Coordinates of C-alpha atoms and ligand atoms in Angstrom, one line a residue:
M30 CA -206.8 -8.1 -18.4
T31 CA -207.1 -9.6 -14.9
I32 CA -203.9 -10.3 -13.1
D33 CA -203.9 -12.9 -10.4
A34 CA -202.2 -11.6 -7.3
Q35 CA -201.3 -15.2 -6.4
A36 CA -199.2 -15.4 -9.5
F37 CA -196.9 -12.7 -8.2
C38 CA -195.2 -14.9 -5.6
G39 CA -194.7 -18.6 -5.3
Q40 CA -197.9 -20.6 -4.9
N41 CA -196.6 -22.3 -1.7
S42 CA -195.3 -19.2 0.0
P43 CA -197.2 -18.0 3.1
K44 CA -199.8 -15.2 2.5
L45 CA -200.4 -13.3 5.7
S46 CA -202.9 -11.2 3.8
Q47 CA -205.3 -14.1 3.8
N48 CA -205.8 -13.3 7.5
I49 CA -207.1 -9.7 6.9
G50 CA -210.5 -9.0 8.6
N51 CA -212.7 -10.9 11.0
T52 CA -211.3 -8.7 13.8
P53 CA -212.8 -9.0 17.3
L54 CA -215.7 -6.9 18.4
V55 CA -215.7 -6.3 22.2
E56 CA -218.2 -4.6 24.4
L57 CA -216.6 -1.8 26.4
I58 CA -219.7 -0.8 28.3
K59 CA -223.4 -1.6 28.7
T60 CA -225.4 1.2 30.2
T61 CA -228.3 0.9 32.6
D62 CA -230.8 1.7 29.9
G63 CA -229.6 -1.1 27.7
S64 CA -227.3 0.7 25.3
R65 CA -223.9 -0.8 24.3
L66 CA -220.6 0.6 23.1
L67 CA -218.7 -2.0 21.1
L68 CA -215.2 -1.6 19.8
K69 CA -214.1 -3.1 16.5
L70 CA -210.5 -3.9 17.3
E71 CA -208.7 -3.4 14.0
Q72 CA -205.3 -3.9 15.5
F73 CA -205.8 -7.6 15.2
N74 CA -205.3 -7.4 11.4
P75 CA -201.9 -8.2 9.9
T76 CA -199.6 -5.1 10.4
G77 CA -201.8 -4.1 13.3
S78 CA -204.3 -1.7 11.8
A79 CA -207.4 -1.2 9.7
K80 CA -205.4 0.3 6.9
I81 CA -204.2 -3.1 5.5
R82 CA -207.8 -3.5 4.3
M83 CA -207.6 -0.5 2.0
A84 CA -204.0 -1.1 1.1
K85 CA -205.1 -4.5 -0.3
A86 CA -208.1 -3.1 -2.1
M87 CA -206.0 -0.3 -3.7
L88 CA -203.4 -2.9 -5.0
D89 CA -206.1 -5.4 -6.1
E90 CA -207.9 -2.8 -8.1
A91 CA -204.7 -1.3 -9.7
Q92 CA -203.7 -4.8 -10.8
E93 CA -207.2 -5.6 -12.2
Q94 CA -207.1 -2.3 -14.2
G95 CA -203.6 -3.0 -15.5
L96 CA -202.1 0.1 -13.7
L97 CA -199.7 -2.0 -11.8
K98 CA -197.6 -4.6 -13.6
P99 CA -195.5 -7.5 -12.2
G100 CA -192.3 -6.1 -10.6
G101 CA -193.9 -2.6 -10.5
W102 CA -193.2 0.3 -8.2
V103 CA -195.7 1.6 -5.7
V104 CA -195.4 5.0 -3.9
E105 CA -197.6 6.5 -1.2
S106 CA -197.5 9.5 1.2
T107 CA -198.3 8.0 4.6
S108 CA -198.3 8.6 8.3
G109 CA -197.3 4.9 8.7
N110 CA -200.3 2.6 8.8
T111 CA -201.2 2.7 5.1
G112 CA -197.5 2.4 4.4
T113 CA -197.0 -0.6 6.6
G114 CA -199.9 -2.3 5.0
L115 CA -198.6 -1.5 1.5
A116 CA -195.1 -2.5 2.5
M117 CA -196.3 -6.0 3.6
L118 CA -198.4 -6.6 0.5
C119 CA -195.7 -5.3 -1.8
A120 CA -193.3 -7.8 -0.2
E121 CA -195.9 -10.5 -0.7
R122 CA -196.4 -9.6 -4.4
G123 CA -192.9 -8.7 -5.4
Y124 CA -193.3 -4.9 -5.9
R125 CA -190.9 -2.2 -5.0
F126 CA -192.4 0.2 -2.4
T127 CA -191.5 3.7 -1.5
A128 CA -193.1 5.4 1.5
L129 CA -193.0 9.2 1.9
V130 CA -193.3 10.1 5.6
D131 CA -192.7 13.1 7.9
N132 CA -191.6 13.2 11.5
H133 CA -195.2 12.5 12.7
A134 CA -194.8 8.8 11.6
A135 CA -194.2 6.6 14.7
K136 CA -190.6 5.2 14.7
E137 CA -192.1 1.7 15.1
K138 CA -194.1 2.1 11.9
I139 CA -191.0 3.3 9.9
S140 CA -189.0 0.3 11.2
N141 CA -191.9 -2.0 10.3
M142 CA -192.0 -0.6 6.7
K143 CA -188.2 -1.0 6.4
A144 CA -188.4 -4.6 7.7
F145 CA -190.7 -5.4 4.7
G146 CA -188.1 -4.0 2.4
A147 CA -189.7 -0.6 1.8
E148 CA -187.6 2.5 1.0
V149 CA -188.7 5.2 3.5
I150 CA -188.1 8.9 2.6
C151 CA -188.6 11.4 5.4
V152 CA -189.5 14.8 3.8
S153 CA -189.1 16.9 7.0
E154 CA -186.0 18.3 8.5
Q155 CA -184.6 16.7 11.7
G156 CA -186.4 18.1 14.7
C157 CA -189.3 19.6 12.7
D158 CA -192.4 18.4 14.5
E159 CA -194.9 19.6 12.0
L160 CA -197.1 17.6 9.7
S161 CA -195.9 17.9 6.1
T162 CA -198.7 16.2 4.3
H163 CA -198.7 18.4 1.2
V164 CA -194.9 18.0 0.8
R165 CA -195.3 14.2 1.0
D166 CA -198.1 14.3 -1.5
D167 CA -196.2 16.5 -4.0
M168 CA -193.2 14.2 -3.9
A169 CA -195.4 11.1 -4.5
Q170 CA -197.0 12.9 -7.5
T171 CA -193.5 13.7 -8.9
L172 CA -192.3 10.1 -8.5
A173 CA -195.4 8.9 -10.3
E174 CA -195.3 11.5 -13.1
D175 CA -191.6 11.7 -13.7
Q176 CA -190.4 8.3 -12.8
G177 CA -193.3 5.9 -13.6
A178 CA -194.2 4.8 -10.1
F179 CA -197.8 3.9 -9.3
W180 CA -199.1 6.4 -6.7
T181 CA -202.0 4.8 -4.7
A182 CA -203.2 8.3 -3.8
Q183 CA -205.2 7.2 -0.8
H184 CA -207.1 10.5 -0.5
R185 CA -208.6 10.3 -4.0
N186 CA -208.7 6.6 -4.6
F187 CA -212.2 5.1 -4.0
A188 CA -210.6 1.6 -3.7
N189 CA -209.7 3.0 -0.2
S190 CA -213.3 3.1 1.0
R191 CA -214.2 -0.1 -0.9
G192 CA -211.5 -1.7 1.3
Y193 CA -214.0 -1.5 4.2
I194 CA -216.9 -3.4 2.7
D195 CA -216.0 -6.5 4.6
L196 CA -215.6 -4.6 7.8
A197 CA -219.3 -3.5 7.5
R198 CA -220.4 -7.1 6.6
E199 CA -218.5 -8.4 9.7
L200 CA -220.4 -5.9 11.9
V201 CA -223.8 -6.9 10.5
T202 CA -222.9 -10.6 10.9
D203 CA -222.1 -9.9 14.6
L204 CA -224.8 -7.4 15.5
G205 CA -227.6 -7.6 12.8
K206 CA -229.1 -4.5 11.2
D207 CA -229.9 -2.6 14.4
I208 CA -226.6 -0.8 14.6
S209 CA -227.7 2.7 15.6
H210 CA -224.4 4.6 15.8
L211 CA -221.0 4.5 14.2
V212 CA -218.1 6.6 15.5
A213 CA -214.8 6.7 13.7
A214 CA -211.7 8.8 13.1
V215 CA -211.5 10.7 9.8
G216 CA -208.2 11.0 8.0
T217 CA -208.7 10.1 4.3
G218 CA -212.3 9.2 5.2
G219 CA -212.0 5.8 3.7
S220 CA -212.8 3.7 6.8
I221 CA -215.8 5.8 8.0
C222 CA -217.3 6.3 4.6
G223 CA -216.7 2.8 3.2
T224 CA -218.1 1.2 6.3
T225 CA -221.1 3.6 6.4
R226 CA -222.0 3.1 2.8
E227 CA -222.0 -0.7 3.1
L228 CA -223.9 -0.7 6.4
R229 CA -226.6 1.4 4.9
D230 CA -226.7 -0.8 1.8
L231 CA -227.1 -3.8 4.0
G232 CA -230.2 -2.2 5.7
C233 CA -228.9 -0.3 8.7
H234 CA -231.3 2.6 8.0
Q235 CA -231.2 4.0 11.6
L236 CA -227.5 4.5 11.5
E237 CA -226.2 7.8 12.8
V238 CA -222.5 8.4 11.9
T239 CA -220.1 10.6 13.8
G240 CA -216.6 11.5 12.4
V241 CA -213.9 12.5 14.9
E242 CA -210.9 14.6 14.0
P243 CA -208.1 16.2 16.1
E244 CA -208.6 19.8 17.2
G245 CA -206.5 21.7 14.7
S246 CA -207.4 19.5 11.8
V247 CA -209.7 21.3 9.2
I248 CA -212.0 18.5 7.8
F249 CA -215.0 19.8 9.7
G250 CA -213.8 23.4 9.7
G251 CA -211.0 25.5 11.1
P252 CA -209.0 27.0 12.6
G253 CA -206.0 24.8 11.8
K254 CA -203.3 24.4 14.4
P255 CA -200.6 21.7 15.1
Y256 CA -201.7 18.4 16.7
H257 CA -200.0 15.2 17.7
Q258 CA -202.6 12.6 16.9
S259 CA -201.1 10.5 14.2
G260 CA -202.8 9.2 11.0
T261 CA -206.1 11.0 11.6
G262 CA -207.3 14.5 10.5
T263 CA -206.1 16.8 7.8
P264 CA -203.8 19.7 8.6
E265 CA -204.4 23.2 7.1
G266 CA -203.0 23.4 3.6
A267 CA -203.3 19.6 2.9
E268 CA -205.7 18.1 0.4
I269 CA -209.2 17.1 1.6
G270 CA -209.8 14.4 -1.0
P271 CA -213.1 13.2 -2.4
V272 CA -212.9 9.9 -0.4
I273 CA -214.4 12.0 2.5
E274 CA -218.0 12.0 1.4
Y275 CA -219.5 14.5 3.7
G276 CA -223.1 13.4 2.8
L277 CA -222.5 10.1 4.6
I278 CA -221.4 11.7 7.9
D279 CA -224.0 13.1 10.2
N280 CA -221.8 14.8 12.9
G281 CA -218.3 16.0 12.7
L282 CA -216.6 16.4 16.1
K283 CA -213.2 17.6 17.3
V284 CA -211.1 16.0 20.0
S285 CA -208.0 17.4 21.7
D286 CA -204.7 15.6 22.0
Q287 CA -205.2 15.6 25.8
Q288 CA -208.6 14.0 25.6
A289 CA -207.5 11.4 23.0
F290 CA -204.2 10.4 24.6
N291 CA -205.4 10.4 28.2
T292 CA -208.4 8.3 27.2
A293 CA -206.1 5.8 25.5
R294 CA -203.9 5.7 28.7
Y295 CA -207.0 5.4 30.9
L296 CA -208.4 2.4 28.9
A297 CA -205.0 0.6 29.2
K298 CA -204.9 1.1 33.0
K299 CA -208.5 0.5 33.8
Y300 CA -209.6 -1.9 31.1
A301 CA -206.3 -3.6 30.0
L302 CA -207.1 -2.3 26.5
M303 CA -204.3 -0.8 24.5
V304 CA -205.6 1.4 21.7
G305 CA -203.8 4.0 19.6
G306 CA -204.1 7.8 20.0
S307 CA -206.8 8.3 17.4
A308 CA -208.9 5.5 18.8
G309 CA -208.5 7.2 22.3
G310 CA -210.2 10.3 20.7
V311 CA -212.9 8.2 19.0
I312 CA -213.8 6.4 22.3
Y313 CA -213.7 9.7 24.2
Q314 CA -216.3 11.1 21.8
A315 CA -218.3 7.8 21.6
L316 CA -218.8 7.9 25.4
Q317 CA -220.1 11.5 25.2
Q318 CA -222.5 10.4 22.4
L319 CA -223.6 7.4 24.5
K320 CA -224.7 9.7 27.3
K321 CA -227.2 11.3 24.8
A322 CA -228.2 8.2 22.9
P323 CA -231.7 6.7 23.2
A324 CA -232.1 3.6 25.3
N325 CA -231.1 0.3 23.7
S326 CA -228.7 2.0 21.2
T327 CA -226.0 -0.2 19.6
M328 CA -223.0 2.0 19.1
V329 CA -219.8 0.8 17.3
A330 CA -216.5 2.7 17.6
L331 CA -213.8 1.8 15.0
V332 CA -210.4 1.3 16.7
C333 CA -207.9 1.9 13.9
D334 CA -204.8 0.6 15.6
G335 CA -203.4 -0.6 19.0
G336 CA -201.4 1.3 21.6
E337 CA -198.3 -0.8 21.1
K338 CA -197.4 1.4 18.1
Y339 CA -197.2 4.5 20.4
L340 CA -195.0 3.3 23.3
D341 CA -192.6 6.1 22.6
T342 CA -195.3 8.8 22.6
V343 CA -198.8 8.4 24.0
F344 CA -197.7 5.7 26.5
N345 CA -194.4 7.4 27.4
D346 CA -194.7 9.6 30.5
D347 CA -191.7 11.8 29.6
W348 CA -193.0 12.5 26.1
M349 CA -196.5 13.2 27.4
Q350 CA -195.0 15.6 30.1
N351 CA -192.7 17.3 27.7
H352 CA -195.7 18.0 25.4
Q353 CA -197.8 19.2 28.4
L354 CA -200.4 16.5 27.6
I355 CA -200.9 14.8 31.0
A356 CA -204.3 15.7 32.2
P357 CA -205.6 13.9 35.4
A358 CA -208.9 15.9 35.0
I359 CA -209.7 13.6 32.0
D360 CA -209.3 10.5 34.1
N361 CA -211.7 11.9 36.6
E362 CA -214.1 12.9 33.9
L363 CA -214.0 9.3 32.5
D364 CA -214.4 7.8 36.0
A365 CA -217.5 9.9 36.5
L366 CA -218.8 9.1 33.0
F367 CA -218.4 5.3 33.3
Q368 CA -220.1 5.5 36.7
Q369 CA -223.0 7.6 35.4
L370 CA -223.6 5.3 32.4
T371 CA -223.6 2.1 34.5
T372 CA -225.4 3.2 37.7
K373 CA -229.2 3.3 37.9
Q374 CA -230.6 6.6 39.1
G375 CA -231.3 6.5 42.8
E376 CA -228.7 3.7 43.4
Ligands
LIG425 C1 -204.1 5.6 13.5 C2 -205.1 6.1 12.5 N1 -206.2 6.5 12.9 C3 -207.2 7.0 12.0 C4 -206.9 7.0 10.7 C5 -207.9 7.5 9.7 O1 -208.5 6.6 8.9 P1 -209.0 7.0 7.4 O2 -207.9 7.4 6.6 O3 -209.7 5.7 6.9 O4 -210.0 8.1 7.6 C6 -205.7 6.5 10.2 C7 -205.3 6.5 8.8 O5 -204.2 6.3 8.4 C8 -204.7 6.0 11.2 O6 -203.5 5.6 10.8

């Protein structure tokens, strides 16, 4: 039986979810040999991140399959962006939503989920700075098995990657089939794998795909260690789900918190572009890739969210200093890199 999502709330009520997608694509740099790095700015989606795309796809498919009934209860283990997307859509559709978070979730994201009426349960002790992904996942599973909630299980749910089909179509509409490189963060793998699969299906056969994870995350190998980049990567001991399809990703790179966060801060100061911490890491690695790319490459970097979500951390000087993350050497490196990429030899 197909359930119409529109039937869940009044026909005349506003549906912000109708504005998901068609996010801007901006050119960050054009090199002297004709290559371009374009940023897909997913912070312009409702709830300010790419994850609303997959949240919608997971709910739509669960409804279509009859797994989620009117007035039902949704749970998810989340670092915040998936949870904020689910919270908004559950408010629109009349579901109860419970988010399981740890102290890595940005305060702004937690407040945002609560504003949409979500119940937010923090599984870590006060002051504990470590990721507790496996504890969050275990609790979500228990709520689903023992109390009848529907767990969207983003790491194992292929509706997650299907949520990015439109993103790939938007890129092909804007750029054609000559997209040569895609660079994106990898958490669940939904955004990079869903976008890649559709781009290749649409005829982008030259595409080289680079996944970026925090140093200390174990998706592309260990050793594991704590990191502060939020939403991206997988800490040691947490599930690497099947949504990460390794066969679709050509290169797996690591990026340090210092590189990611100082790049985000640099872009805000020098280019008036506020991106989140994971996007800082993606852009840092995209610029390194651009150095090696053949002439006339068209490289796209996925920006999962905006810097406004990280004013208490990445964009807070005291927080950065307390965590020994300020690194002027990275600003110098980026200055040199931008100069090298945009200055003709001999000039
Ligand atoms: C800020 C941020 N960056 C990157 C990611 C990784 O995206 P994906 O789960 O699609 O791999 C997420 C996922 O929640 C995120 O919130």
